[in-house]
PDB file of C-alpha atoms in Angstrom:
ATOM      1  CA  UNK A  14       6.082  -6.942   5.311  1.00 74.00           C
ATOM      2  CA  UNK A  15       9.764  -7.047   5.676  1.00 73.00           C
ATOM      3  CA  UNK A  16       9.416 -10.412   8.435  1.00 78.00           C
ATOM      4  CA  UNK A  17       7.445 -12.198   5.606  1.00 79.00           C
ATOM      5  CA  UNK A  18       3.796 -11.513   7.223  1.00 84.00           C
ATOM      6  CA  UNK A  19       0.855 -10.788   4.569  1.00 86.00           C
ATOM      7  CA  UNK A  20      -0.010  -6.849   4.900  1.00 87.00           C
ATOM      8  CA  UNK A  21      -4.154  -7.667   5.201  1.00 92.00           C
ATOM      9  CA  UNK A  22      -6.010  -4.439   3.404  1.00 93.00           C
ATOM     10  CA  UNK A  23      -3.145  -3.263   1.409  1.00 92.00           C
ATOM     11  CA  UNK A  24      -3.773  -1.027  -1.134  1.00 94.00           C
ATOM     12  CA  UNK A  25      -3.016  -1.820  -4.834  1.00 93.00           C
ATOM     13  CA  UNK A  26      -3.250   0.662  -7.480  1.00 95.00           C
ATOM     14  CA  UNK A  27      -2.374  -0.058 -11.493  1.00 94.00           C
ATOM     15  CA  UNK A  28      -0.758   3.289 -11.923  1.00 93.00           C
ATOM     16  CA  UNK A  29      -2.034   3.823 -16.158  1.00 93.00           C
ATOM     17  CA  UNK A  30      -5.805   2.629 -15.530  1.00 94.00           C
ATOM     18  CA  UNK A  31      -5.886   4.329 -11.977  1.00 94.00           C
ATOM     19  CA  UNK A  32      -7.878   0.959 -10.569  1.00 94.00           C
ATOM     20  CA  UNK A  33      -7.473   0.162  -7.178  1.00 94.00           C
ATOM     21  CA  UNK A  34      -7.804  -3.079  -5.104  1.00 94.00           C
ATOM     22  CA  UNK A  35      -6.923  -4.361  -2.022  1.00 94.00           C
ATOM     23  CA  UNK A  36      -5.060  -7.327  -0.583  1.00 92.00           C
ATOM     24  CA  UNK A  37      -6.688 -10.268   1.311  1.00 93.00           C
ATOM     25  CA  UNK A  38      -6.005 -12.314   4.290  1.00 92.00           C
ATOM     26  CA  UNK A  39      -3.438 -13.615   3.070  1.00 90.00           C
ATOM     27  CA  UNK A  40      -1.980 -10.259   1.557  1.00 87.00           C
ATOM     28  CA  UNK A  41      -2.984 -11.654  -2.017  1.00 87.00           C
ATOM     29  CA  UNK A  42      -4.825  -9.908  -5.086  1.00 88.00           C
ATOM     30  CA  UNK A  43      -5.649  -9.558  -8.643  1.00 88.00           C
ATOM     31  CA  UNK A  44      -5.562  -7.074 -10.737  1.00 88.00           C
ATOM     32  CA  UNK A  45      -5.683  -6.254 -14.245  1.00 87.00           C
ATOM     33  CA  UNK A  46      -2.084  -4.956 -16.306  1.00 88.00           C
ATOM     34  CA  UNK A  47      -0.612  -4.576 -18.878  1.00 89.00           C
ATOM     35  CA  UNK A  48       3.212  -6.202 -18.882  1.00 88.00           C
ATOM     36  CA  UNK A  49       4.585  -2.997 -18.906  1.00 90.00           C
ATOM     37  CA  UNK A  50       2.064  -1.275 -16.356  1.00 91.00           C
ATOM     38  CA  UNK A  51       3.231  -0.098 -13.089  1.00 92.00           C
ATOM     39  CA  UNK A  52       1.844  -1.164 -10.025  1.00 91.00           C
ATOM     40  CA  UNK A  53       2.319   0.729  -6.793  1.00 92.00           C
ATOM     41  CA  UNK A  54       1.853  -0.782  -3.168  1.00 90.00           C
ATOM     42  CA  UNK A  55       0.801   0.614  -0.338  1.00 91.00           C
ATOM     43  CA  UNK A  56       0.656   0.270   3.729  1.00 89.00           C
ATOM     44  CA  UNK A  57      -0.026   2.462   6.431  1.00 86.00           C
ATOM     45  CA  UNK A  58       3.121   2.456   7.793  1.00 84.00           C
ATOM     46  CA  UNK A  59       5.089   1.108   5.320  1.00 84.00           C
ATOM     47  CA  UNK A  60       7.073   2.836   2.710  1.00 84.00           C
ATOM     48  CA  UNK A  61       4.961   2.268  -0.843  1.00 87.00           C
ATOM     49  CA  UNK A  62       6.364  -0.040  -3.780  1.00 87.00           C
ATOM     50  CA  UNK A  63       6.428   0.025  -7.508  1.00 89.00           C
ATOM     51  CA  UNK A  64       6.852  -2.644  -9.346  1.00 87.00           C
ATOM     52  CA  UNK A  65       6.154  -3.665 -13.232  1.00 89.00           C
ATOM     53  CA  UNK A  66       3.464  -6.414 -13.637  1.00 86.00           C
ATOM     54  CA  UNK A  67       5.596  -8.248 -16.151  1.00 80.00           C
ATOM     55  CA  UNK A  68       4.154 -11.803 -16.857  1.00 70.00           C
ATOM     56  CA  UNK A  69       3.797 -12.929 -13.654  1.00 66.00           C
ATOM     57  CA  UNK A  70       0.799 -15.421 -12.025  1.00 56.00           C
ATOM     58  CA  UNK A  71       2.719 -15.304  -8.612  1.00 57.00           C
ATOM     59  CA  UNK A  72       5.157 -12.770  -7.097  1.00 59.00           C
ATOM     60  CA  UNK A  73       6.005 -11.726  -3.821  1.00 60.00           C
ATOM     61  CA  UNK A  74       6.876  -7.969  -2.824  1.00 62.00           C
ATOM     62  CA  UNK A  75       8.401  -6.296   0.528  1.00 58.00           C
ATOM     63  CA  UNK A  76       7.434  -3.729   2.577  1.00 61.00           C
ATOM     64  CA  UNK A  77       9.688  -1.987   4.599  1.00 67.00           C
ATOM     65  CA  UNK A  78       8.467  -0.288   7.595  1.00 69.00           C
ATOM     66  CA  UNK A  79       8.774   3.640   7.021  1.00 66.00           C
ATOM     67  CA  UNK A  80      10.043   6.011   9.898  1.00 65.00           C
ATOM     68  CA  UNK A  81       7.131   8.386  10.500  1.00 62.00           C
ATOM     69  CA  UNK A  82       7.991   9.854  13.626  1.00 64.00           C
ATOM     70  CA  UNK A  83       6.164  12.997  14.794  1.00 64.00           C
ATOM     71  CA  UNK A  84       8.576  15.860  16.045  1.00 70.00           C
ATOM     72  CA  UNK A  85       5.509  18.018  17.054  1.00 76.00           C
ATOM     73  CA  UNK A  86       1.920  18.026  17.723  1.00 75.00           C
ATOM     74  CA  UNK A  87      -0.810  21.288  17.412  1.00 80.00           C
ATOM     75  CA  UNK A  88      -3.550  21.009  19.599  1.00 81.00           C
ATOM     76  CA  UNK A  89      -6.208  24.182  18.415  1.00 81.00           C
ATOM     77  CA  UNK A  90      -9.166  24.211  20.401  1.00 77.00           C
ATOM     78  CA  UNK A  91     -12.841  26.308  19.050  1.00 79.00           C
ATOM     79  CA  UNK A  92     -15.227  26.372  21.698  1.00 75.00           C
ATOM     80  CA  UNK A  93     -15.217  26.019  25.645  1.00 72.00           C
ATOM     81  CA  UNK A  94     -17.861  23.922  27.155  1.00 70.00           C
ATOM     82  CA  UNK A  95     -19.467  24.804  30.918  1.00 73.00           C
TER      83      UNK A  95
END
């Protein structure tokens, strides 16, 4: 994340081959690119990343914590109970 803590169950997605992975305890992963494949990174709660594979065994990416505020909530209810 943006104070240099691992982001544990991150999803990682090659954006060409459409394969998906997820980080570890320690916010690392492998996957499989091309140099020139994209590959996006994403958080709940965190704005998502792109970045190009390039020829890279070790590289570290931040997060930055999105603003997802709620201005309103919708409660509907269906059935009434006795």
């Amino acid at each position: 994340d943006d104070a240099g803590n691992p982001l544990v169950g991150a999803s990682i997605r090659n954006t060409t081959t459409q394969v998906t992975t997820t980080s570890n305890d320690n916010g690392e992963f492998t996957l499989q690119a091309a140099l020139t494949e994209k590959i996006e990174i994403s958080f709940v709660g965190f704005s998502p990343i792109t970045i190009t594979a390039g020829n890279r065994f070790h590289s570290t990416a931040l997060q930055k914590s999105a603003d997802n505020s709620l201005s309103d909530v919708v409660v509907v209810g269906y059935s009434t109970q006795k």
